[in-house]
Amino acid sequence: MGINIAFWVFAAMAIAGALMVVTMHSLFRAALGLILCILSIAGLFITLSNEYLGIIQILIYIGAIAVLIIMAIVMTRDVEHSNRSSTYKLPAIVCSLAFIGIAIWTILNTKWVPKFTLSDTSLPAKSIGQMLFGQSGLVLAVEIAALLIMVAVIGAISVAKEK
Amino acid sequence: MDIGLTHYLVLSVLLFGVGLYGVLSRRNAVVILMCIELMLNAANLTLVAFSRYIFFYGQAIVIFSLVIAAAEVSVGLATIITFYRQRKNIDIKNINLLKW
Protein backbone atom coordinates (compact mmCIF):
# COMPACT_ATOMS: atom_id res chain seq x y z
CA MET A 1 0.00 0.00 0.00
CA GLY A 2 2.80 2.38 0.90
CA ILE A 3 4.55 1.54 -2.34
CA ASN A 4 1.39 2.35 -4.30
CA ILE A 5 1.17 5.82 -2.76
CA ALA A 6 4.90 6.38 -3.30
CA PHE A 7 4.58 5.37 -6.95
CA TRP A 8 1.74 7.78 -7.68
CA VAL A 9 3.43 10.66 -5.85
CA PHE A 10 6.76 10.12 -7.61
CA ALA A 11 5.07 9.62 -10.98
CA ALA A 12 3.17 12.89 -10.65
CA MET A 13 6.37 14.68 -9.62
CA ALA A 14 8.30 13.21 -12.55
CA ILE A 15 5.68 14.26 -15.10
CA ALA A 16 5.47 17.73 -13.54
CA GLY A 17 9.25 18.13 -13.71
CA ALA A 18 9.36 16.99 -17.32
CA LEU A 19 6.62 19.43 -18.27
CA MET A 20 8.53 22.18 -16.47
CA VAL A 21 11.58 21.44 -18.63
CA VAL A 22 9.67 21.87 -21.87
CA THR A 23 7.39 24.77 -20.91
CA MET A 24 9.28 27.14 -18.62
CA HIS A 25 10.57 30.31 -20.24
CA SER A 26 13.39 30.83 -17.78
CA LEU A 27 16.21 28.37 -18.45
CA PHE A 28 17.07 28.20 -14.78
CA ARG A 29 13.56 27.04 -13.87
CA ALA A 30 13.76 24.46 -16.63
CA ALA A 31 16.94 23.13 -15.02
CA LEU A 32 15.16 22.99 -11.66
CA GLY A 33 12.38 20.99 -13.33
CA LEU A 34 14.99 18.58 -14.67
CA ILE A 35 16.33 18.16 -11.12
CA LEU A 36 12.80 17.49 -9.81
CA CYS A 37 12.24 14.89 -12.50
CA ILE A 38 15.57 13.16 -11.80
CA LEU A 39 14.92 13.11 -8.05
CA SER A 40 11.52 11.50 -8.48
CA ILE A 41 12.96 8.94 -10.90
CA ALA A 42 15.50 8.07 -8.20
CA GLY A 43 12.56 7.65 -5.84
CA LEU A 44 10.91 5.34 -8.37
CA PHE A 45 14.12 3.26 -8.47
CA ILE A 46 13.85 2.95 -4.71
CA THR A 47 10.21 1.82 -4.96
CA LEU A 48 11.52 -0.83 -7.35
CA SER A 49 13.74 -1.88 -4.39
CA ASN A 50 16.89 -0.84 -6.21
CA GLU A 51 18.33 1.56 -3.67
CA TYR A 52 21.85 1.42 -5.09
CA LEU A 53 20.81 2.73 -8.50
CA GLY A 54 18.64 5.38 -6.84
CA ILE A 55 21.61 6.75 -4.92
CA ILE A 56 23.87 6.55 -7.98
CA GLN A 57 21.20 8.40 -9.97
CA ILE A 58 21.13 11.24 -7.44
CA LEU A 59 24.94 11.40 -7.20
CA ILE A 60 25.67 11.41 -10.92
CA TYR A 61 22.68 13.19 -12.42
CA ILE A 62 22.15 15.87 -9.78
CA GLY A 63 25.70 16.03 -8.45
CA ALA A 64 27.39 16.16 -11.83
CA ILE A 65 25.12 16.57 -14.83
CA ALA A 66 22.63 19.08 -13.41
CA VAL A 67 25.46 21.18 -11.99
CA LEU A 68 27.19 21.10 -15.39
CA ILE A 69 23.99 22.19 -17.14
CA ILE A 70 23.45 25.04 -14.67
CA MET A 71 27.07 26.13 -15.22
CA ALA A 72 26.41 26.22 -18.97
CA ILE A 73 23.22 28.25 -18.42
CA VAL A 74 25.12 30.74 -16.29
CA MET A 75 27.96 31.00 -18.83
CA THR A 76 25.51 31.78 -21.61
CA ARG A 77 23.64 34.23 -19.44
CA ASP A 78 22.39 36.84 -21.88
CA VAL A 79 20.24 34.30 -23.69
CA GLU A 80 18.64 33.18 -20.44
CA HIS A 81 15.07 34.01 -21.41
CA SER A 82 15.21 32.46 -24.85
CA ASN A 83 13.51 29.14 -24.21
CA ARG A 84 11.32 29.78 -27.21
CA SER A 85 9.72 27.12 -29.29
CA SER A 86 10.56 26.81 -32.94
CA THR A 87 8.21 26.95 -35.90
CA TYR A 88 7.85 23.20 -35.78
CA LYS A 89 5.68 23.15 -32.68
CA LEU A 90 2.65 21.43 -34.20
CA PRO A 91 4.62 18.64 -35.96
CA ALA A 92 6.52 18.09 -32.71
CA ILE A 93 3.27 17.67 -30.78
CA VAL A 94 1.91 15.29 -33.43
CA CYS A 95 5.14 13.25 -33.44
CA SER A 96 5.36 12.83 -29.70
CA LEU A 97 1.65 12.09 -29.31
CA ALA A 98 1.88 9.47 -32.05
CA PHE A 99 4.88 7.91 -30.31
CA ILE A 100 3.11 7.89 -26.93
CA GLY A 101 -0.04 6.39 -28.45
CA ILE A 102 1.74 3.62 -30.32
CA ALA A 103 4.00 2.72 -27.39
CA ILE A 104 1.17 2.65 -24.82
CA TRP A 105 -1.00 0.60 -27.18
CA THR A 106 1.85 -1.90 -27.57
CA ILE A 107 2.48 -2.07 -23.82
CA LEU A 108 -1.17 -2.62 -22.97
CA ASN A 109 -1.59 -5.29 -25.63
CA THR A 110 1.46 -7.34 -24.66
CA LYS A 111 1.07 -10.07 -22.10
CA TRP A 112 3.92 -9.55 -19.66
CA VAL A 113 4.81 -12.52 -17.49
CA PRO A 114 6.49 -11.18 -14.34
CA LYS A 115 8.88 -13.59 -12.67
CA PHE A 116 9.19 -11.59 -9.49
CA THR A 117 6.71 -9.46 -7.55
CA LEU A 118 7.31 -6.26 -5.65
CA SER A 119 7.37 -8.14 -2.34
CA ASP A 120 10.57 -10.00 -3.30
CA THR A 121 13.46 -8.09 -1.78
CA SER A 122 16.33 -10.25 -2.90
CA LEU A 123 17.89 -7.92 -5.48
CA PRO A 124 20.68 -6.01 -3.72
CA ALA A 125 23.62 -4.08 -5.09
CA LYS A 126 25.61 -7.29 -4.80
CA SER A 127 23.93 -8.66 -7.91
CA ILE A 128 25.00 -5.62 -9.95
CA GLY A 129 28.59 -6.14 -8.83
CA GLN A 130 28.43 -9.79 -9.79
CA MET A 131 27.02 -8.96 -13.21
CA LEU A 132 29.75 -6.38 -13.85
CA PHE A 133 32.80 -8.06 -12.33
CA GLY A 134 31.80 -11.70 -11.87
CA GLN A 135 33.09 -14.80 -13.63
CA SER A 136 31.10 -14.40 -16.85
CA GLY A 137 30.60 -10.70 -16.28
CA LEU A 138 30.97 -7.55 -18.32
CA VAL A 139 34.49 -6.54 -17.28
CA LEU A 140 35.55 -5.65 -20.84
CA ALA A 141 32.50 -3.39 -21.20
CA VAL A 142 33.39 -1.67 -17.92
CA GLU A 143 36.91 -1.01 -19.21
CA ILE A 144 35.56 0.36 -22.49
CA ALA A 145 33.16 2.62 -20.58
CA ALA A 146 36.07 3.95 -18.51
CA LEU A 147 38.03 4.66 -21.68
CA LEU A 148 34.99 6.34 -23.23
CA ILE A 149 34.47 8.72 -20.32
CA MET A 150 38.17 9.59 -20.25
CA VAL A 151 38.19 10.40 -23.97
CA ALA A 152 35.00 12.44 -23.54
CA VAL A 153 36.44 14.50 -20.70
CA ILE A 154 39.71 15.19 -22.54
CA GLY A 155 37.74 16.06 -25.69
CA ALA A 156 35.47 18.40 -23.75
CA ILE A 157 38.46 20.21 -22.27
CA SER A 158 40.20 20.59 -25.62
CA VAL A 159 37.01 21.76 -27.36
CA ALA A 160 36.04 24.31 -24.73
CA LYS A 161 39.55 25.68 -24.22
CA GLU A 162 40.08 29.33 -25.12
CA LYS A 163 42.17 29.53 -28.23
CA MET B 1 -5.09 -1.72 -7.89
CA ASP B 2 -1.56 -2.92 -7.30
CA ILE B 3 1.35 -1.29 -9.03
CA GLY B 4 2.81 -3.53 -11.70
CA LEU B 5 5.23 -3.52 -14.58
CA THR B 6 2.70 -1.82 -16.88
CA HIS B 7 2.50 1.26 -14.67
CA TYR B 8 6.24 1.84 -14.83
CA LEU B 9 6.35 1.26 -18.58
CA VAL B 10 3.51 3.70 -19.26
CA LEU B 11 5.15 6.30 -17.02
CA SER B 12 8.45 6.01 -18.83
CA VAL B 13 6.72 6.25 -22.21
CA LEU B 14 5.08 9.49 -21.05
CA LEU B 15 8.43 10.89 -19.89
CA PHE B 16 10.06 9.88 -23.17
CA GLY B 17 7.26 11.53 -25.13
CA VAL B 18 7.64 14.80 -23.24
CA GLY B 19 11.39 14.70 -23.86
CA LEU B 20 10.83 13.98 -27.56
CA TYR B 21 8.50 16.95 -27.83
CA GLY B 22 11.13 19.13 -26.17
CA VAL B 23 13.91 18.00 -28.50
CA LEU B 24 11.78 18.62 -31.57
CA SER B 25 10.28 21.94 -30.59
CA ARG B 26 12.74 23.96 -28.51
CA ARG B 27 15.31 26.30 -30.00
CA ASN B 28 17.82 26.67 -27.18
CA ALA B 29 20.61 24.09 -27.41
CA VAL B 30 20.92 23.68 -23.62
CA VAL B 31 17.22 22.89 -23.34
CA ILE B 32 17.60 20.29 -26.07
CA LEU B 33 20.40 18.66 -24.06
CA MET B 34 18.18 18.66 -20.98
CA CYS B 35 15.39 16.98 -22.94
CA ILE B 36 17.85 14.32 -24.13
CA GLU B 37 18.68 13.70 -20.47
CA LEU B 38 14.95 13.28 -19.83
CA MET B 39 14.71 10.66 -22.57
CA LEU B 40 17.74 8.79 -21.21
CA ASN B 41 16.15 8.80 -17.77
CA ALA B 42 12.95 7.36 -19.15
CA ALA B 43 14.94 4.56 -20.79
CA ASN B 44 16.72 3.92 -17.48
CA LEU B 45 13.37 3.63 -15.73
CA THR B 46 12.26 1.03 -18.27
CA LEU B 47 15.45 -0.98 -17.76
CA VAL B 48 15.15 -0.94 -13.98
CA ALA B 49 11.48 -1.91 -14.10
CA PHE B 50 12.24 -4.84 -16.39
CA SER B 51 15.13 -5.92 -14.19
CA ARG B 52 12.82 -5.85 -11.17
CA TYR B 53 9.99 -7.83 -12.72
CA ILE B 54 11.30 -10.03 -15.52
CA PHE B 55 14.97 -10.14 -16.41
CA PHE B 56 17.95 -9.44 -14.26
CA TYR B 57 20.54 -7.79 -16.49
CA GLY B 58 18.88 -4.38 -16.86
CA GLN B 59 20.51 -3.00 -13.73
CA ALA B 60 24.00 -3.43 -15.16
CA ILE B 61 23.00 -1.72 -18.42
CA VAL B 62 21.74 1.29 -16.43
CA ILE B 63 25.29 1.85 -15.14
CA PHE B 64 26.62 2.01 -18.72
CA SER B 65 23.78 4.31 -19.70
CA LEU B 66 24.78 6.66 -16.86
CA VAL B 67 28.38 6.72 -18.11
CA ILE B 68 27.26 7.50 -21.65
CA ALA B 69 24.93 10.25 -20.41
CA ALA B 70 27.81 11.89 -18.54
CA ALA B 71 30.10 11.70 -21.59
CA GLU B 72 27.39 13.03 -23.89
CA VAL B 73 26.50 15.98 -21.71
CA SER B 74 30.12 17.02 -21.15
CA VAL B 75 30.99 17.00 -24.85
CA GLY B 76 27.68 18.63 -25.77
CA LEU B 77 28.06 21.48 -23.31
CA ALA B 78 31.65 22.06 -24.41
CA THR B 79 30.44 22.35 -28.01
CA ILE B 80 27.66 24.74 -27.00
CA ILE B 81 30.04 26.97 -25.03
CA THR B 82 32.48 27.10 -27.95
CA PHE B 83 29.66 28.06 -30.27
CA TYR B 84 28.50 30.71 -27.82
CA ARG B 85 31.98 32.26 -27.75
CA GLN B 86 31.98 32.64 -31.52
CA ARG B 87 28.39 33.66 -32.21
CA LYS B 88 27.11 35.05 -28.89
CA ASN B 89 23.97 32.96 -28.97
CA ILE B 90 23.00 29.31 -28.80
CA ASP B 91 19.89 29.34 -30.94
CA ILE B 92 19.68 26.04 -32.80
CA LYS B 93 18.64 27.87 -35.99
CA ASN B 94 22.08 29.49 -36.22
CA ILE B 95 23.98 26.24 -35.81
CA ASN B 96 24.15 25.45 -39.51
CA LEU B 97 27.87 25.60 -40.27
CA LEU B 98 27.85 22.13 -41.82
CA LYS B 99 24.72 22.71 -43.87
CA TRP B 100 25.05 22.98 -47.62
Tab-separated table of C-alpha atoms in Angstrom:
chain	number	residue	atom	x	y	z
A	1	MET	CA	0.000	0.000	0.000
A	2	GLY	CA	2.798	2.382	0.900
A	3	ILE	CA	4.549	1.545	-2.342
A	4	ASN	CA	1.392	2.350	-4.301
A	5	ILE	CA	1.169	5.821	-2.764
A	6	ALA	CA	4.896	6.384	-3.298
A	7	PHE	CA	4.578	5.367	-6.949
A	8	TRP	CA	1.735	7.782	-7.677
A	9	VAL	CA	3.427	10.663	-5.848
A	10	PHE	CA	6.758	10.121	-7.612
A	11	ALA	CA	5.070	9.618	-10.977
A	12	ALA	CA	3.172	12.894	-10.650
A	13	MET	CA	6.373	14.682	-9.620
A	14	ALA	CA	8.300	13.211	-12.549
A	15	ILE	CA	5.683	14.262	-15.103
A	16	ALA	CA	5.466	17.733	-13.540
A	17	GLY	CA	9.248	18.132	-13.705
A	18	ALA	CA	9.364	16.987	-17.322
A	19	LEU	CA	6.620	19.432	-18.272
A	20	MET	CA	8.533	22.184	-16.466
A	21	VAL	CA	11.578	21.442	-18.625
A	22	VAL	CA	9.670	21.871	-21.875
A	23	THR	CA	7.386	24.765	-20.912
A	24	MET	CA	9.277	27.138	-18.616
A	25	HIS	CA	10.575	30.311	-20.240
A	26	SER	CA	13.391	30.830	-17.783
A	27	LEU	CA	16.210	28.372	-18.448
A	28	PHE	CA	17.074	28.203	-14.776
A	29	ARG	CA	13.564	27.041	-13.873
A	30	ALA	CA	13.755	24.458	-16.632
A	31	ALA	CA	16.943	23.127	-15.019
A	32	LEU	CA	15.156	22.995	-11.659
A	33	GLY	CA	12.377	20.990	-13.332
A	34	LEU	CA	14.992	18.576	-14.666
A	35	ILE	CA	16.331	18.159	-11.124
A	36	LEU	CA	12.803	17.491	-9.808
A	37	CYS	CA	12.241	14.893	-12.504
A	38	ILE	CA	15.566	13.157	-11.802
A	39	LEU	CA	14.917	13.109	-8.048
A	40	SER	CA	11.522	11.504	-8.484
A	41	ILE	CA	12.956	8.935	-10.900
A	42	ALA	CA	15.504	8.073	-8.199
A	43	GLY	CA	12.558	7.653	-5.839
A	44	LEU	CA	10.906	5.339	-8.368
A	45	PHE	CA	14.116	3.264	-8.474
A	46	ILE	CA	13.846	2.946	-4.706
A	47	THR	CA	10.211	1.824	-4.959
A	48	LEU	CA	11.524	-0.830	-7.348
A	49	SER	CA	13.744	-1.883	-4.394
A	50	ASN	CA	16.894	-0.842	-6.210
A	51	GLU	CA	18.329	1.562	-3.669
A	52	TYR	CA	21.846	1.417	-5.093
A	53	LEU	CA	20.812	2.733	-8.500
A	54	GLY	CA	18.643	5.383	-6.840
A	55	ILE	CA	21.613	6.751	-4.924
A	56	ILE	CA	23.865	6.549	-7.984
A	57	GLN	CA	21.200	8.403	-9.973
A	58	ILE	CA	21.128	11.240	-7.444
A	59	LEU	CA	24.938	11.396	-7.201
A	60	ILE	CA	25.666	11.407	-10.920
A	61	TYR	CA	22.680	13.195	-12.420
A	62	ILE	CA	22.149	15.870	-9.779
A	63	GLY	CA	25.697	16.026	-8.453
A	64	ALA	CA	27.392	16.162	-11.828
A	65	ILE	CA	25.118	16.571	-14.829
A	66	ALA	CA	22.628	19.084	-13.405
A	67	VAL	CA	25.459	21.180	-11.992
A	68	LEU	CA	27.191	21.100	-15.390
A	69	ILE	CA	23.988	22.192	-17.137
A	70	ILE	CA	23.446	25.036	-14.666
A	71	MET	CA	27.070	26.129	-15.223
A	72	ALA	CA	26.407	26.223	-18.965
A	73	ILE	CA	23.224	28.255	-18.415
A	74	VAL	CA	25.120	30.741	-16.290
A	75	MET	CA	27.963	31.000	-18.829
A	76	THR	CA	25.510	31.785	-21.614
A	77	ARG	CA	23.641	34.227	-19.440
A	78	ASP	CA	22.395	36.845	-21.878
A	79	VAL	CA	20.235	34.296	-23.685
A	80	GLU	CA	18.645	33.182	-20.444
A	81	HIS	CA	15.071	34.009	-21.414
A	82	SER	CA	15.210	32.462	-24.847
A	83	ASN	CA	13.509	29.140	-24.213
A	84	ARG	CA	11.317	29.778	-27.214
A	85	SER	CA	9.720	27.122	-29.290
A	86	SER	CA	10.556	26.812	-32.944
A	87	THR	CA	8.213	26.954	-35.905
A	88	TYR	CA	7.847	23.200	-35.777
A	89	LYS	CA	5.682	23.153	-32.675
A	90	LEU	CA	2.653	21.433	-34.197
A	91	PRO	CA	4.624	18.641	-35.962
A	92	ALA	CA	6.523	18.091	-32.711
A	93	ILE	CA	3.273	17.665	-30.777
A	94	VAL	CA	1.908	15.293	-33.431
A	95	CYS	CA	5.139	13.251	-33.444
A	96	SER	CA	5.359	12.832	-29.699
A	97	LEU	CA	1.647	12.091	-29.309
A	98	ALA	CA	1.884	9.469	-32.047
A	99	PHE	CA	4.884	7.909	-30.307
A	100	ILE	CA	3.108	7.892	-26.934
A	101	GLY	CA	-0.038	6.392	-28.447
A	102	ILE	CA	1.736	3.616	-30.324
A	103	ALA	CA	3.996	2.718	-27.392
A	104	ILE	CA	1.174	2.647	-24.824
A	105	TRP	CA	-0.997	0.599	-27.184
A	106	THR	CA	1.845	-1.902	-27.568
A	107	ILE	CA	2.483	-2.073	-23.818
A	108	LEU	CA	-1.165	-2.615	-22.966
A	109	ASN	CA	-1.588	-5.289	-25.633
A	110	THR	CA	1.462	-7.336	-24.658
A	111	LYS	CA	1.066	-10.071	-22.102
A	112	TRP	CA	3.921	-9.553	-19.657
A	113	VAL	CA	4.810	-12.520	-17.488
A	114	PRO	CA	6.487	-11.179	-14.342
A	115	LYS	CA	8.884	-13.587	-12.671
A	116	PHE	CA	9.188	-11.587	-9.487
A	117	THR	CA	6.710	-9.463	-7.552
A	118	LEU	CA	7.314	-6.260	-5.654
A	119	SER	CA	7.374	-8.136	-2.345
A	120	ASP	CA	10.575	-9.997	-3.297
A	121	THR	CA	13.457	-8.094	-1.783
A	122	SER	CA	16.334	-10.253	-2.903
A	123	LEU	CA	17.888	-7.919	-5.478
A	124	PRO	CA	20.677	-6.006	-3.720
A	125	ALA	CA	23.618	-4.083	-5.095
A	126	LYS	CA	25.609	-7.288	-4.799
A	127	SER	CA	23.928	-8.660	-7.912
A	128	ILE	CA	25.003	-5.616	-9.949
A	129	GLY	CA	28.586	-6.136	-8.829
A	130	GLN	CA	28.427	-9.791	-9.792
A	131	MET	CA	27.022	-8.958	-13.209
A	132	LEU	CA	29.747	-6.382	-13.855
A	133	PHE	CA	32.795	-8.059	-12.333
A	134	GLY	CA	31.796	-11.704	-11.869
A	135	GLN	CA	33.091	-14.799	-13.628
A	136	SER	CA	31.104	-14.404	-16.854
A	137	GLY	CA	30.603	-10.700	-16.278
A	138	LEU	CA	30.971	-7.550	-18.321
A	139	VAL	CA	34.493	-6.536	-17.284
A	140	LEU	CA	35.547	-5.647	-20.838
A	141	ALA	CA	32.503	-3.390	-21.196
A	142	VAL	CA	33.392	-1.671	-17.919
A	143	GLU	CA	36.913	-1.005	-19.211
A	144	ILE	CA	35.563	0.359	-22.489
A	145	ALA	CA	33.163	2.624	-20.583
A	146	ALA	CA	36.071	3.949	-18.508
A	147	LEU	CA	38.033	4.660	-21.682
A	148	LEU	CA	34.986	6.342	-23.234
A	149	ILE	CA	34.474	8.719	-20.325
A	150	MET	CA	38.167	9.590	-20.245
A	151	VAL	CA	38.191	10.398	-23.966
A	152	ALA	CA	35.001	12.437	-23.543
A	153	VAL	CA	36.442	14.497	-20.704
A	154	ILE	CA	39.707	15.193	-22.543
A	155	GLY	CA	37.739	16.055	-25.691
A	156	ALA	CA	35.466	18.400	-23.749
A	157	ILE	CA	38.463	20.214	-22.272
A	158	SER	CA	40.202	20.594	-25.622
A	159	VAL	CA	37.011	21.759	-27.364
A	160	ALA	CA	36.036	24.313	-24.726
A	161	LYS	CA	39.552	25.679	-24.217
A	162	GLU	CA	40.085	29.326	-25.122
A	163	LYS	CA	42.169	29.530	-28.226
B	1	MET	CA	-5.090	-1.717	-7.893
B	2	ASP	CA	-1.560	-2.925	-7.297
B	3	ILE	CA	1.353	-1.287	-9.025
B	4	GLY	CA	2.806	-3.527	-11.698
B	5	LEU	CA	5.228	-3.517	-14.582
B	6	THR	CA	2.699	-1.822	-16.882
B	7	HIS	CA	2.498	1.263	-14.674
B	8	TYR	CA	6.245	1.835	-14.830
B	9	LEU	CA	6.350	1.258	-18.579
B	10	VAL	CA	3.508	3.695	-19.260
B	11	LEU	CA	5.148	6.304	-17.019
B	12	SER	CA	8.453	6.008	-18.829
B	13	VAL	CA	6.717	6.248	-22.211
B	14	LEU	CA	5.084	9.488	-21.052
B	15	LEU	CA	8.430	10.889	-19.888
B	16	PHE	CA	10.063	9.877	-23.170
B	17	GLY	CA	7.256	11.528	-25.126
B	18	VAL	CA	7.641	14.796	-23.239
B	19	GLY	CA	11.389	14.698	-23.859
B	20	LEU	CA	10.830	13.975	-27.558
B	21	TYR	CA	8.496	16.952	-27.828
B	22	GLY	CA	11.125	19.132	-26.165
B	23	VAL	CA	13.906	17.995	-28.499
B	24	LEU	CA	11.777	18.618	-31.573
B	25	SER	CA	10.276	21.940	-30.587
B	26	ARG	CA	12.742	23.964	-28.507
B	27	ARG	CA	15.313	26.300	-29.996
B	28	ASN	CA	17.817	26.667	-27.183
B	29	ALA	CA	20.610	24.095	-27.406
B	30	VAL	CA	20.923	23.684	-23.624
B	31	VAL	CA	17.220	22.891	-23.340
B	32	ILE	CA	17.602	20.293	-26.072
B	33	LEU	CA	20.402	18.658	-24.059
B	34	MET	CA	18.183	18.659	-20.981
B	35	CYS	CA	15.395	16.978	-22.935
B	36	ILE	CA	17.847	14.321	-24.131
B	37	GLU	CA	18.676	13.704	-20.468
B	38	LEU	CA	14.949	13.276	-19.826
B	39	MET	CA	14.705	10.662	-22.570
B	40	LEU	CA	17.745	8.793	-21.208
B	41	ASN	CA	16.151	8.804	-17.766
B	42	ALA	CA	12.952	7.357	-19.153
B	43	ALA	CA	14.938	4.557	-20.794
B	44	ASN	CA	16.722	3.916	-17.479
B	45	LEU	CA	13.370	3.632	-15.729
B	46	THR	CA	12.258	1.033	-18.266
B	47	LEU	CA	15.450	-0.975	-17.758
B	48	VAL	CA	15.155	-0.944	-13.982
B	49	ALA	CA	11.477	-1.910	-14.098
B	50	PHE	CA	12.235	-4.844	-16.394
B	51	SER	CA	15.128	-5.922	-14.187
B	52	ARG	CA	12.818	-5.852	-11.170
B	53	TYR	CA	9.995	-7.827	-12.723
B	54	ILE	CA	11.295	-10.032	-15.518
B	55	PHE	CA	14.971	-10.141	-16.413
B	56	PHE	CA	17.949	-9.437	-14.256
B	57	TYR	CA	20.539	-7.787	-16.489
B	58	GLY	CA	18.877	-4.382	-16.857
B	59	GLN	CA	20.515	-2.999	-13.726
B	60	ALA	CA	24.005	-3.428	-15.163
B	61	ILE	CA	22.996	-1.715	-18.417
B	62	VAL	CA	21.738	1.287	-16.426
B	63	ILE	CA	25.289	1.853	-15.142
B	64	PHE	CA	26.620	2.014	-18.720
B	65	SER	CA	23.784	4.313	-19.695
B	66	LEU	CA	24.783	6.662	-16.857
B	67	VAL	CA	28.376	6.717	-18.106
B	68	ILE	CA	27.260	7.498	-21.646
B	69	ALA	CA	24.934	10.253	-20.412
B	70	ALA	CA	27.805	11.889	-18.543
B	71	ALA	CA	30.095	11.700	-21.594
B	72	GLU	CA	27.395	13.027	-23.894
B	73	VAL	CA	26.503	15.978	-21.706
B	74	SER	CA	30.121	17.025	-21.150
B	75	VAL	CA	30.991	17.002	-24.850
B	76	GLY	CA	27.678	18.633	-25.769
B	77	LEU	CA	28.057	21.481	-23.311
B	78	ALA	CA	31.652	22.057	-24.408
B	79	THR	CA	30.442	22.349	-28.008
B	80	ILE	CA	27.660	24.739	-26.996
B	81	ILE	CA	30.044	26.970	-25.032
B	82	THR	CA	32.479	27.105	-27.948
B	83	PHE	CA	29.660	28.056	-30.269
B	84	TYR	CA	28.498	30.711	-27.820
B	85	ARG	CA	31.976	32.257	-27.751
B	86	GLN	CA	31.979	32.640	-31.517
B	87	ARG	CA	28.392	33.662	-32.207
B	88	LYS	CA	27.113	35.054	-28.889
B	89	ASN	CA	23.965	32.957	-28.971
B	90	ILE	CA	23.000	29.310	-28.797
B	91	ASP	CA	19.889	29.342	-30.941
B	92	ILE	CA	19.682	26.039	-32.802
B	93	LYS	CA	18.641	27.871	-35.994
B	94	ASN	CA	22.076	29.489	-36.224
B	95	ILE	CA	23.980	26.244	-35.806
B	96	ASN	CA	24.149	25.449	-39.509
B	97	LEU	CA	27.865	25.603	-40.273
B	98	LEU	CA	27.850	22.134	-41.818
B	99	LYS	CA	24.716	22.706	-43.867
B	100	TRP	CA	25.054	22.985	-47.620
